[in-house]
Coordinates of C-alpha atoms and ligand atoms in Angstrom, one line a residue:
X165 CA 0.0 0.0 0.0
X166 CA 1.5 3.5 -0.8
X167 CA 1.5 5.9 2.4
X168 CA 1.5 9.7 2.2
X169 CA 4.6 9.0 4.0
X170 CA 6.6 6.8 6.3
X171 CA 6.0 8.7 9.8
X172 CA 3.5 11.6 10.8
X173 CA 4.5 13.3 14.0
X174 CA 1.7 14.8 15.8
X175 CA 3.4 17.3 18.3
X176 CA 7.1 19.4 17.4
X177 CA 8.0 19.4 21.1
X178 CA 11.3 17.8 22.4
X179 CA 11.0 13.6 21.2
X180 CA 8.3 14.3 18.4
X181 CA 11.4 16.8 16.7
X182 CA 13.7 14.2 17.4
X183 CA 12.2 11.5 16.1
X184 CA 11.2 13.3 12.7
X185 CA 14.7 14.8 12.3
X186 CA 16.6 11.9 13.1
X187 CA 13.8 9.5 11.0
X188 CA 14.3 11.8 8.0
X189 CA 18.2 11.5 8.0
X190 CA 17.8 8.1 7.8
X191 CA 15.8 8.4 4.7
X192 CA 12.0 8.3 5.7
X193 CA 9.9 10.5 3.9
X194 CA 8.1 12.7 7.5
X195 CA 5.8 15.1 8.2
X196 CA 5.6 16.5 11.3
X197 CA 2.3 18.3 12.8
X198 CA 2.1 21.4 15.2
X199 CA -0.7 23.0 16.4
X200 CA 1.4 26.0 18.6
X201 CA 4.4 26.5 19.1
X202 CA 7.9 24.5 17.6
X203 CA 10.0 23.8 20.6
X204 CA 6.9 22.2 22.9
X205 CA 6.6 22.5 26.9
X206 CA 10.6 22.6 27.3
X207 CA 11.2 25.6 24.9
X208 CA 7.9 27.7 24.9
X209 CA 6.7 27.2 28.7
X210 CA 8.9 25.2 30.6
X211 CA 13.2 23.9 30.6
X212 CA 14.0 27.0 28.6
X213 CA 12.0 30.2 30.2
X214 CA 12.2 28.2 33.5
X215 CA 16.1 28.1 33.4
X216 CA 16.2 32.6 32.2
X217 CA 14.3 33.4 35.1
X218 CA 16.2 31.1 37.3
X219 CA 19.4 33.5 36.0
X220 CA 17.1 36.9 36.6
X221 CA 16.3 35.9 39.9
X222 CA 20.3 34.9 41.2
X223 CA 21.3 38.2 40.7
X224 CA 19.2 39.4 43.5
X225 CA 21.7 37.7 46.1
X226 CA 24.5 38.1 43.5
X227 CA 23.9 41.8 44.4
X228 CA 23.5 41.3 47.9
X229 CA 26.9 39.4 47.9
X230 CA 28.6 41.7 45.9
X231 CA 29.0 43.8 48.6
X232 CA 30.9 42.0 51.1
X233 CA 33.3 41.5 48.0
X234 CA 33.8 45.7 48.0
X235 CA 31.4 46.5 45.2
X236 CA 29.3 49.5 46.2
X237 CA 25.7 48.3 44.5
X238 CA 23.3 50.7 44.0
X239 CA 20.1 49.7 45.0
X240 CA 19.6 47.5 42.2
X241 CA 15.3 47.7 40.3
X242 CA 14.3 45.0 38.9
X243 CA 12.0 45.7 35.4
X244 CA 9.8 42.6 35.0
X245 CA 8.2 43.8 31.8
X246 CA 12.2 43.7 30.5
X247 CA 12.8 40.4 31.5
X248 CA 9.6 39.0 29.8
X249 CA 10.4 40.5 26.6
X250 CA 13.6 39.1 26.2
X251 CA 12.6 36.2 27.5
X252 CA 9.7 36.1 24.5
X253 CA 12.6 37.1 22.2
X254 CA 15.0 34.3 22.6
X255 CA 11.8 31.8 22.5
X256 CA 10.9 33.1 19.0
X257 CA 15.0 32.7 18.0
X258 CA 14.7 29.2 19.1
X259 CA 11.4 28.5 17.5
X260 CA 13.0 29.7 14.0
X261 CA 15.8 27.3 14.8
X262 CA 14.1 24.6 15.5
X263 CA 11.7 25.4 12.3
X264 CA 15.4 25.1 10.5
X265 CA 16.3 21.7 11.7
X266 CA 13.0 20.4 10.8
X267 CA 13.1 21.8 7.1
X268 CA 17.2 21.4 6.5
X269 CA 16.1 17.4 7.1
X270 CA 13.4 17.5 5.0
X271 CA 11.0 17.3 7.5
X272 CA 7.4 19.0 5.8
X273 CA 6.0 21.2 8.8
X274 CA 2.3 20.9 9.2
X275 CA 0.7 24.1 10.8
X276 CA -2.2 23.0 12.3
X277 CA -4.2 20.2 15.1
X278 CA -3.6 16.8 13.1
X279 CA -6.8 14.4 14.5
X280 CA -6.1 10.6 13.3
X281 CA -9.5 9.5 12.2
X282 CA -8.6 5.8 11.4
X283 CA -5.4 3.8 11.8
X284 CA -3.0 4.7 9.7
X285 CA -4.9 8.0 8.6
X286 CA -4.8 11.5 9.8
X287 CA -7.1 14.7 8.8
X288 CA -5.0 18.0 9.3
X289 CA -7.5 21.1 7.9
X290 CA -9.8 20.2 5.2
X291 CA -6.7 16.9 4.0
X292 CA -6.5 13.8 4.8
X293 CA -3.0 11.9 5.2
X294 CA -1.6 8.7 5.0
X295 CA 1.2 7.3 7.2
X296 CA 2.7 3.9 7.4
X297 CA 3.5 5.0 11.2
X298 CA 2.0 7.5 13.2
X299 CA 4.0 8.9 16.4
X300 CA 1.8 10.7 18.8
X301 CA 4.3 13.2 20.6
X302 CA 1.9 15.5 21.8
X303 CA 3.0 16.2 25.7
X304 CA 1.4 17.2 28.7
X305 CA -0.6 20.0 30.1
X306 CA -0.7 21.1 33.7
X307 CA -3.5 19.6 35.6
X308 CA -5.5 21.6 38.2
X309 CA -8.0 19.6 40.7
X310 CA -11.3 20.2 40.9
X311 CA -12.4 22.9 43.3
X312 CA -14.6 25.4 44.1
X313 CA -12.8 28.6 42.6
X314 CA -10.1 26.7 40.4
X315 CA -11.1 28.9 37.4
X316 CA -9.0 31.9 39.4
X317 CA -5.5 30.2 39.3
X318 CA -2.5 30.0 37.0
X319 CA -0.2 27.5 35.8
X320 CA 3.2 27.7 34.8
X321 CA 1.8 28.4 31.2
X322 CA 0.5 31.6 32.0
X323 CA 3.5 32.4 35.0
X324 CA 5.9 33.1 32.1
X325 CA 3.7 35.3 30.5
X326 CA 2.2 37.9 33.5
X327 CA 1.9 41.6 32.8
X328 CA 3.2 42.3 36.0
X329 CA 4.8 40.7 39.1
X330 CA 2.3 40.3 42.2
X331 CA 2.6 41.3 45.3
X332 CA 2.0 37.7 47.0
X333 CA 1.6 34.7 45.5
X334 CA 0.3 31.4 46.6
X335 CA 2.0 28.2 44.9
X336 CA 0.7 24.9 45.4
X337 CA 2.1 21.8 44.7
X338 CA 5.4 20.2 45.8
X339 CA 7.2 19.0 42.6
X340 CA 9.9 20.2 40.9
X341 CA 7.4 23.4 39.6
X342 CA 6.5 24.5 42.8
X343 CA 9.8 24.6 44.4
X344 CA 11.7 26.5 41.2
X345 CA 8.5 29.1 41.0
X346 CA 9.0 29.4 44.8
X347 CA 12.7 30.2 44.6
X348 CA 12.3 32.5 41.5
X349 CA 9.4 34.4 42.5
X350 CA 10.6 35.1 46.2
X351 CA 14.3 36.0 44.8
X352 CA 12.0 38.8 42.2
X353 CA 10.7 40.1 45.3
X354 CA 7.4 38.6 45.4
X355 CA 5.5 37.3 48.4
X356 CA 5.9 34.0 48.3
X357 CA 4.0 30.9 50.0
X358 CA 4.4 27.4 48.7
X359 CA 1.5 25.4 50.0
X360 CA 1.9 21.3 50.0
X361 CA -0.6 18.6 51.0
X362 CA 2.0 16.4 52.7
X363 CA 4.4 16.6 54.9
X364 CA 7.3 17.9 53.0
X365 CA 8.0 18.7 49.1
X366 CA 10.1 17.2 46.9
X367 CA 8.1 13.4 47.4
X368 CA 10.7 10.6 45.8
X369 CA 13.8 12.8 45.8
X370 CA 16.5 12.0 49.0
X371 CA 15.6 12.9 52.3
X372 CA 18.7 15.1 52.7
X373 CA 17.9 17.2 49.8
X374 CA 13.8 17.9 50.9
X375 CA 15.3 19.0 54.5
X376 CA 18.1 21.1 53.8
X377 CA 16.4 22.7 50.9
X378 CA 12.7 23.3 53.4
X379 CA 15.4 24.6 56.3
X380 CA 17.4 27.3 53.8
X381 CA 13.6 28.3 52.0
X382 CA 12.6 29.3 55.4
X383 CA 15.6 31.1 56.4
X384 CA 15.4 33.3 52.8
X385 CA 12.0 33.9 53.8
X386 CA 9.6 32.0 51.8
X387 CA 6.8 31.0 53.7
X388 CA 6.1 26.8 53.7
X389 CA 2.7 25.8 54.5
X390 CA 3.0 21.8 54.5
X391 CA 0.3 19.6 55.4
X392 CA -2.4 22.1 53.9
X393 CA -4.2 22.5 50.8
X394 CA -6.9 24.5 49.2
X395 CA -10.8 23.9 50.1
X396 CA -11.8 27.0 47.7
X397 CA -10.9 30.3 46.1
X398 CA -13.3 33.3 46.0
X399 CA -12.2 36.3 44.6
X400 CA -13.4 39.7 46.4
X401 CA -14.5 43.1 44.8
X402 CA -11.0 44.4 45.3
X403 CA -9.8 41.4 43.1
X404 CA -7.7 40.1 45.8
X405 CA -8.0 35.6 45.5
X406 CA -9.5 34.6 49.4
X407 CA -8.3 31.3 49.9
X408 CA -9.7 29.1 52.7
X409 CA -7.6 26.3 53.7
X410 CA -8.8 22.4 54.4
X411 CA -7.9 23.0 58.2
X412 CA -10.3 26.3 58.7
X413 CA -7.5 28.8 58.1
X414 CA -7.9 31.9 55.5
X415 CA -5.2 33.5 53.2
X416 CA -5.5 36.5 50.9
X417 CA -3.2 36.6 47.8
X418 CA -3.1 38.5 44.3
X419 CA -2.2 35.4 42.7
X420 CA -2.4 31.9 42.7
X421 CA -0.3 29.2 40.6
X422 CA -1.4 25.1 40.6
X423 CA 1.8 23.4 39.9
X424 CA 0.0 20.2 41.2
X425 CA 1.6 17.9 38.1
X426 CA 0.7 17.3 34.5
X427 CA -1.9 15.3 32.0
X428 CA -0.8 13.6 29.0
X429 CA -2.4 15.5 25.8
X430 CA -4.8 13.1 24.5
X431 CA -7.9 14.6 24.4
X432 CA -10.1 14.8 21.1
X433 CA -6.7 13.6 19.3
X434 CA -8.9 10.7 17.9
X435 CA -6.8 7.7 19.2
X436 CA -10.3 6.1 20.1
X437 CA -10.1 5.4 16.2
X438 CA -7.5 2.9 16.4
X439 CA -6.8 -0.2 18.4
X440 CA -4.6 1.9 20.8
X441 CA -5.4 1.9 24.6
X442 CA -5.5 4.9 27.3
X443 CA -4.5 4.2 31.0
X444 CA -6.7 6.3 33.4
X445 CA -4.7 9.5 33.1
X446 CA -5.0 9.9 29.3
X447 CA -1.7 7.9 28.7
X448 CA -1.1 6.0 25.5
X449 CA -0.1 2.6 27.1
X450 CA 3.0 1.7 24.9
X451 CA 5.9 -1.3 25.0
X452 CA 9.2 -1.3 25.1
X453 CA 9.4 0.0 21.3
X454 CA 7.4 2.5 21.8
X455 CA 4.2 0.9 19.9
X456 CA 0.4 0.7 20.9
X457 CA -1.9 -1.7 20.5
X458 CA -2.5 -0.4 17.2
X459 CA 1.2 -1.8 15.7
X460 CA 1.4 1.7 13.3
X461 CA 0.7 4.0 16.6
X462 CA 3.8 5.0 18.3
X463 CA 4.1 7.2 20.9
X464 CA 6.8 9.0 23.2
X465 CA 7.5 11.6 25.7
X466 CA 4.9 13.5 28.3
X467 CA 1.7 11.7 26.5
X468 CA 2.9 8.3 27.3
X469 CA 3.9 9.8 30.9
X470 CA 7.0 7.7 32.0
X471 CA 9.1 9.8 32.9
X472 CA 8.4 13.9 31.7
X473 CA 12.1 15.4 31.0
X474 CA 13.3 16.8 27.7
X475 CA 16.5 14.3 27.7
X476 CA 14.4 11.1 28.1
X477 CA 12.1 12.2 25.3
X478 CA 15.4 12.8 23.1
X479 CA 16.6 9.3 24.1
X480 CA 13.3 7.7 23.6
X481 CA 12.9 9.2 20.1
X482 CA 16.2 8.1 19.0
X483 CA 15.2 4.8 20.0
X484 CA 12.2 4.4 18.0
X485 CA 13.6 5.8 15.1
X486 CA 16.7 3.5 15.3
X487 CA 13.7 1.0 15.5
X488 CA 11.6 1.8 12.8
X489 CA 13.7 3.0 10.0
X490 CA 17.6 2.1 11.3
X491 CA 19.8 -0.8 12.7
X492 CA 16.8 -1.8 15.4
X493 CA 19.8 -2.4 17.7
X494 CA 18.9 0.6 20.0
X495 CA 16.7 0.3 23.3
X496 CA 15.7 2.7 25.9
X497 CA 17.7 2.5 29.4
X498 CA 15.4 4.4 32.2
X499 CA 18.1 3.7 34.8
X500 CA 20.3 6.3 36.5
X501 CA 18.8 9.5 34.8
X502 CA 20.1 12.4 36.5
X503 CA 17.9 15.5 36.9
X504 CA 18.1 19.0 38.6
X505 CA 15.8 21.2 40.2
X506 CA 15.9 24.5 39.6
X507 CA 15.2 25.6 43.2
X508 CA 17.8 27.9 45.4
X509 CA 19.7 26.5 45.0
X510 CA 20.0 23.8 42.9
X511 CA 19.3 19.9 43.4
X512 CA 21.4 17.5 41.1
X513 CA 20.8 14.1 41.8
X514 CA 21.2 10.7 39.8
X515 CA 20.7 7.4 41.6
X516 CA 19.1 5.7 43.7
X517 CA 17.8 8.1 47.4
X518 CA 19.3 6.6 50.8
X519 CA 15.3 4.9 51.7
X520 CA 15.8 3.1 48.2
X521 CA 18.6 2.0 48.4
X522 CA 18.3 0.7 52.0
X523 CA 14.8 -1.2 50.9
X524 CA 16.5 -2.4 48.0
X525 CA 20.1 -3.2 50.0
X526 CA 19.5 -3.6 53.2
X527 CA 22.4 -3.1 55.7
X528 CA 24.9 -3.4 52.6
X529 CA 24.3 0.5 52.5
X530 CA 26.8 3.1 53.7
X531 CA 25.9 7.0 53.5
X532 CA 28.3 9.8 53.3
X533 CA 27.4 13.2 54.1
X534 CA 28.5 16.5 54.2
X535 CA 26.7 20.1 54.5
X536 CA 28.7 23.1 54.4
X537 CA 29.2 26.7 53.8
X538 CA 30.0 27.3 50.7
X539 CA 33.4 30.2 50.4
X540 CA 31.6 32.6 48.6
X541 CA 29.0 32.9 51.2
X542 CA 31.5 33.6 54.0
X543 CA 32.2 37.0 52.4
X544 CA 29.1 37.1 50.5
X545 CA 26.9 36.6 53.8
X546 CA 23.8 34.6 52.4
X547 CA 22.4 31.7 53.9
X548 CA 22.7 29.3 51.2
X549 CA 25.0 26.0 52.6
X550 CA 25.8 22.8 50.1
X551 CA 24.9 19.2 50.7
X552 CA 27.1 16.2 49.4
X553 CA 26.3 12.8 49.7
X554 CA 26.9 9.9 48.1
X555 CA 25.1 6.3 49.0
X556 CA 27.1 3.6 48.3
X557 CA 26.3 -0.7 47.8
X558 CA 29.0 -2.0 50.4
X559 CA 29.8 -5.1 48.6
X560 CA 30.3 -4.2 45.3
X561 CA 31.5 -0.7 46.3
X562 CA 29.4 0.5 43.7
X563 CA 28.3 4.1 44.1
X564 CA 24.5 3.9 43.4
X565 CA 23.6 7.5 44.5
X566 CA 24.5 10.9 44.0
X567 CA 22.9 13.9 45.4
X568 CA 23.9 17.5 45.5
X569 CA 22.2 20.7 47.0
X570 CA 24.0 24.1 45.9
X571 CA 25.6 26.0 43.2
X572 CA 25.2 24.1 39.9
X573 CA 25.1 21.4 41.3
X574 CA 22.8 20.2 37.8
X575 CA 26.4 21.0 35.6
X576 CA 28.3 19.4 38.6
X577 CA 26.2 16.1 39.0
X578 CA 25.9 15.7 35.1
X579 CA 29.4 14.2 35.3
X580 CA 29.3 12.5 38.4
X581 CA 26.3 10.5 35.9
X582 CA 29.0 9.4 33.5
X583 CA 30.9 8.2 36.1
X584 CA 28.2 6.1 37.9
X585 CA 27.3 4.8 34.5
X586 CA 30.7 3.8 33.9
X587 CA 30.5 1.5 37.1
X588 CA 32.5 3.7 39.4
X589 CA 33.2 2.9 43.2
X590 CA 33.4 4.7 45.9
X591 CA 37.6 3.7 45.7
X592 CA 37.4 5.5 42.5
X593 CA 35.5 8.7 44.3
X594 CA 38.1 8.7 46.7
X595 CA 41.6 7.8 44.5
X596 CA 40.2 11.1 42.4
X597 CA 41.8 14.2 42.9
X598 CA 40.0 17.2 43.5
X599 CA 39.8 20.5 41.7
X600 CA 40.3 23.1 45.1
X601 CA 38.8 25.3 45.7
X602 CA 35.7 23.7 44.8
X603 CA 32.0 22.5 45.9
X604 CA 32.5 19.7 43.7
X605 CA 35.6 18.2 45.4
X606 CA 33.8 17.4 48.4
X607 CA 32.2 14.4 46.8
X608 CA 36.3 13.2 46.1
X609 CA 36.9 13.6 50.1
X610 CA 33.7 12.2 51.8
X611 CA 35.8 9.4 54.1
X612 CA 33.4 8.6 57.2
X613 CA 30.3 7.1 56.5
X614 CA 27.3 8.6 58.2
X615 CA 27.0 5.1 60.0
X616 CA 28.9 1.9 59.4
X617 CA 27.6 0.0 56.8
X618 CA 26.4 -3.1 58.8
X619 CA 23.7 -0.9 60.9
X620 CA 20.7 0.5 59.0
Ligands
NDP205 P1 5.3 16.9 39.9 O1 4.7 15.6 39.5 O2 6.7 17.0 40.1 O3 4.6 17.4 41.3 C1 3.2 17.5 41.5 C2 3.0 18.0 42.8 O4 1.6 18.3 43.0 C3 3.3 16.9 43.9 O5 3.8 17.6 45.0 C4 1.9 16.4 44.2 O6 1.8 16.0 45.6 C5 1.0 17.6 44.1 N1 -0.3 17.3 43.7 C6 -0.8 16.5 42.7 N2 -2.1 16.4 42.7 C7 -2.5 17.3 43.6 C8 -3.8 17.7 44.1 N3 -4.9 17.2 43.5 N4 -3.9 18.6 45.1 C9 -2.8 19.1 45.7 N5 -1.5 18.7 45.3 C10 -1.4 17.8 44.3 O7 4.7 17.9 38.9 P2 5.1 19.4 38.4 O8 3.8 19.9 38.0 O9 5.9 20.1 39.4 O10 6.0 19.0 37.2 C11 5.6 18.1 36.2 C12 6.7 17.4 35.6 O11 7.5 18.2 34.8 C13 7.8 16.9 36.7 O12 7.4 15.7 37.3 C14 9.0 16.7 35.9 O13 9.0 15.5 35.3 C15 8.9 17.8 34.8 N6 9.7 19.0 35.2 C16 11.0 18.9 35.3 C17 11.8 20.0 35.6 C18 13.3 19.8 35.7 O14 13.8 18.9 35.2 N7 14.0 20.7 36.4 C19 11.2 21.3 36.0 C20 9.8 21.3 35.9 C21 9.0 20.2 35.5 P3 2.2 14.5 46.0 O15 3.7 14.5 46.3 O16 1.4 14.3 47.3 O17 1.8 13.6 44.9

């Protein structure tokens, strides 16, 4: 049968790009559909932005240090209107680059919400297409619960675009959103209260990490309401958003932001026309390779919500188009991925937390640990310390966690991955040299465990 062509991505985020660039090059014929914006979540609303206001907001204790290192600062302003602009500037220079990758493969770009009406079939506009695979790449959208007065709040999509800073703003949620909108927005000068319906944020990263990070948000002065969520919004005459709380408190805000996680994009997207199943969250339930139950239905990235990070999308849509029109020698490894949160400061970690590994080890688990103040702080004068630790598997050695809280520590636990996939033990930590004077080198020196290995 003769297909319009080989592949028709629906989505041009991080893994539908990839997979129609790399699918291209290796001589498919592709098309590749895109109803917004090229570039997805992580260029247009999320990775990108995220990562330019992180930079805006660091200068506010840059400043501060600055002058315990003799610079006579000015009170410095902050133009929020400036920062958007710029922001929207380098967005639309990245769309256009991403719109050249596409086209210099020979990728044909699709403007426009591509619904697939049967298998192998797909109407974009008033055309229908044929595809001997389709890849569904569409992402995820931020979920907000069901409330009384949930049609008053903001998600991260509209946070990058505001008109102006407010004065106080309530974020809730305690992933990886809430806790980098909480840093950025307090540094800005905002207001800021993160509220969290458990005990503490930061759920399935290491202990260390959630503490340390809750202890130095307090002392900069961003207010942490756990254990409490939101009953319902009403929004008074004055426009100010009255919040009551689920244990009979009040707050008054000018904003309120949901970071409270994300929904695959599957709605109306006509995958009810093939054989291809949902799971209960919207979900395309795929295998190892990628494929539905329909065997031409592919899908990758947020929408088949495995894990939602830029890099694993990348790697995923290399895979499948290694598998589809390459050497079908390529499979996806979800071990060991290393992430960072943006917060302040940052969280690198890779590995498995101290609980896992102790449920998964037992008492062949040993824990090194160190929390510090960092040099530049001891002229500088914030509060900001950095955590080290590594967890290590006693009887192989192997180090099988590693978790950072400070200064870059996303750039600085990037390579201490390569060395955990390599097999690295913690001999090899320790017969490393270190770079001094340096955060880093502290994960070279860690020599006492926190508690011998043979005690958990
Ligand atoms: P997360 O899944 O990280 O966190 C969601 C948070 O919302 C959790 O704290 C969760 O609580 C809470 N929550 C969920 N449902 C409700 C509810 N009904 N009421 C109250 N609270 C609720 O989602 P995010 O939105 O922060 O981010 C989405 C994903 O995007 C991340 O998981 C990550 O994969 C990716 N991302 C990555 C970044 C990075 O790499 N730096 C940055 C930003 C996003 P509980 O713990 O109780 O479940």
């Amino acid at each position: 049968m003769y297909y319009d062509y080989d592949l028709f991505v629906i989505g041009a985020g991080s893994g539908g790009v990839r997979c129609a660039r790399v699918s291209a090059q290796l001589g498919a014929r592709v098309a590749i559909a895109e109803q917004q914006y090229l570039g997805g979540t992580c260029v247009n609303v999320g990775c990108v932005p995220k990562k330019l206001f992180t930079y805006a907001a660091n200068f506010h204790q840059e400043y501060h240090a600055a002058k315990g290192f003799g610079w006579q600062v000015t009170r410095p302003e902050f133009d929020w209107a400036t920062l958007v602009e710029n922001k929207n500037r380098e967005i639309e220079r990245l769309n256009g680059i991403y719109q050249d990758l596409l086209e210099n493969a020979g990728v044909e770009l699709l403007n426009g919400r591509a619904i697939i009406t049967a298998p192998n079939r797909v109407v974009l506009g008033d055309r229908e297409y044929t595809a001997r695979y389709i890849l569904v790449a569409t992402g995820s959208t931020p979920y907000v619960p069901e409330f009384p007065g949930n049609e008053y709040v903001i998600t991260s999509n509209e946070a990058f675009y505001l008109d102006r800073l407010p004065e106080k703003i309530v974020i809730v949620g305690g992933g990886f959103i809430a806790v980098e909108f909480a840093g950025i927005f307090h540094q800005l000068g905002v207001e800021t209260h993160l509220l969290y319906r458990r005990e503490l944020f930061l759920r399935g990263f290491d202990d260390s990490l959630r503490e340390n990070l809750k202890e130095l948000y307090i002392k900069q002065g961003i207010h942490l309401h756990f254990n409490t969520d939101v009953k319902r919004i009403a929004k008074s005459d004055e426009g100010h958003l009255d919040i009551e709380l689920n244990n009979g408190n009040q707050m008054r805000a000018s904003l309120v932001m949901y970071a409270t996680g994300r929904r695959p994009n599957t709605a109306a997207l006509g995958v009810e026309n093939t054989a291809a199943r949902l799971a209960d969250n919207g979900a395309i339930v795929v295998n190892d390779q990628f494929q539905s139950d329909d065997s031409h239905l592919y899908a990758l990235g947020d929408v088949i919500d495995r894990v939602a990070l830029t890099p694993v999308a990348t790697a995923e849509a290399m895979v499948l188009a290694d598998h589809l029109f390459g050497s079908k020698t390529k499979s996806m490894d979800y071990e060991n991925i290393p992430s960072a949160v943006f917060s302040n400061p940052h969280i690198g970690t890779v590995g498995l937390t101290e609980a896992q590994a102790r449920k998964n080890f037992g008492k062949e688990v040993a824990v090194y640990e160190s929390n510090f103040r960092p040099m530049k702080e001891t002229l500088g004068g914030g509060v900001n310390r950095v955590l080290t630790k590594l967890i290590v598997h006693t009887a192989s050695d192997r180090v099988i966690g590693c978790h950072m809280l400070g200064d870059h520590a996303g750039e600085i636990i990037q390579g201490f991955a390569v060395a955990m996939r390599a097999g690295a033990t913690k001999a090899d930590f320790d017969n490393t040299l270190g770079i001094h004077p340096t955060a880093a080198e502290e994960f070279v020196v860690l020599r006492e465990a926190n508690e011998p290995g043979d005690q958990t």
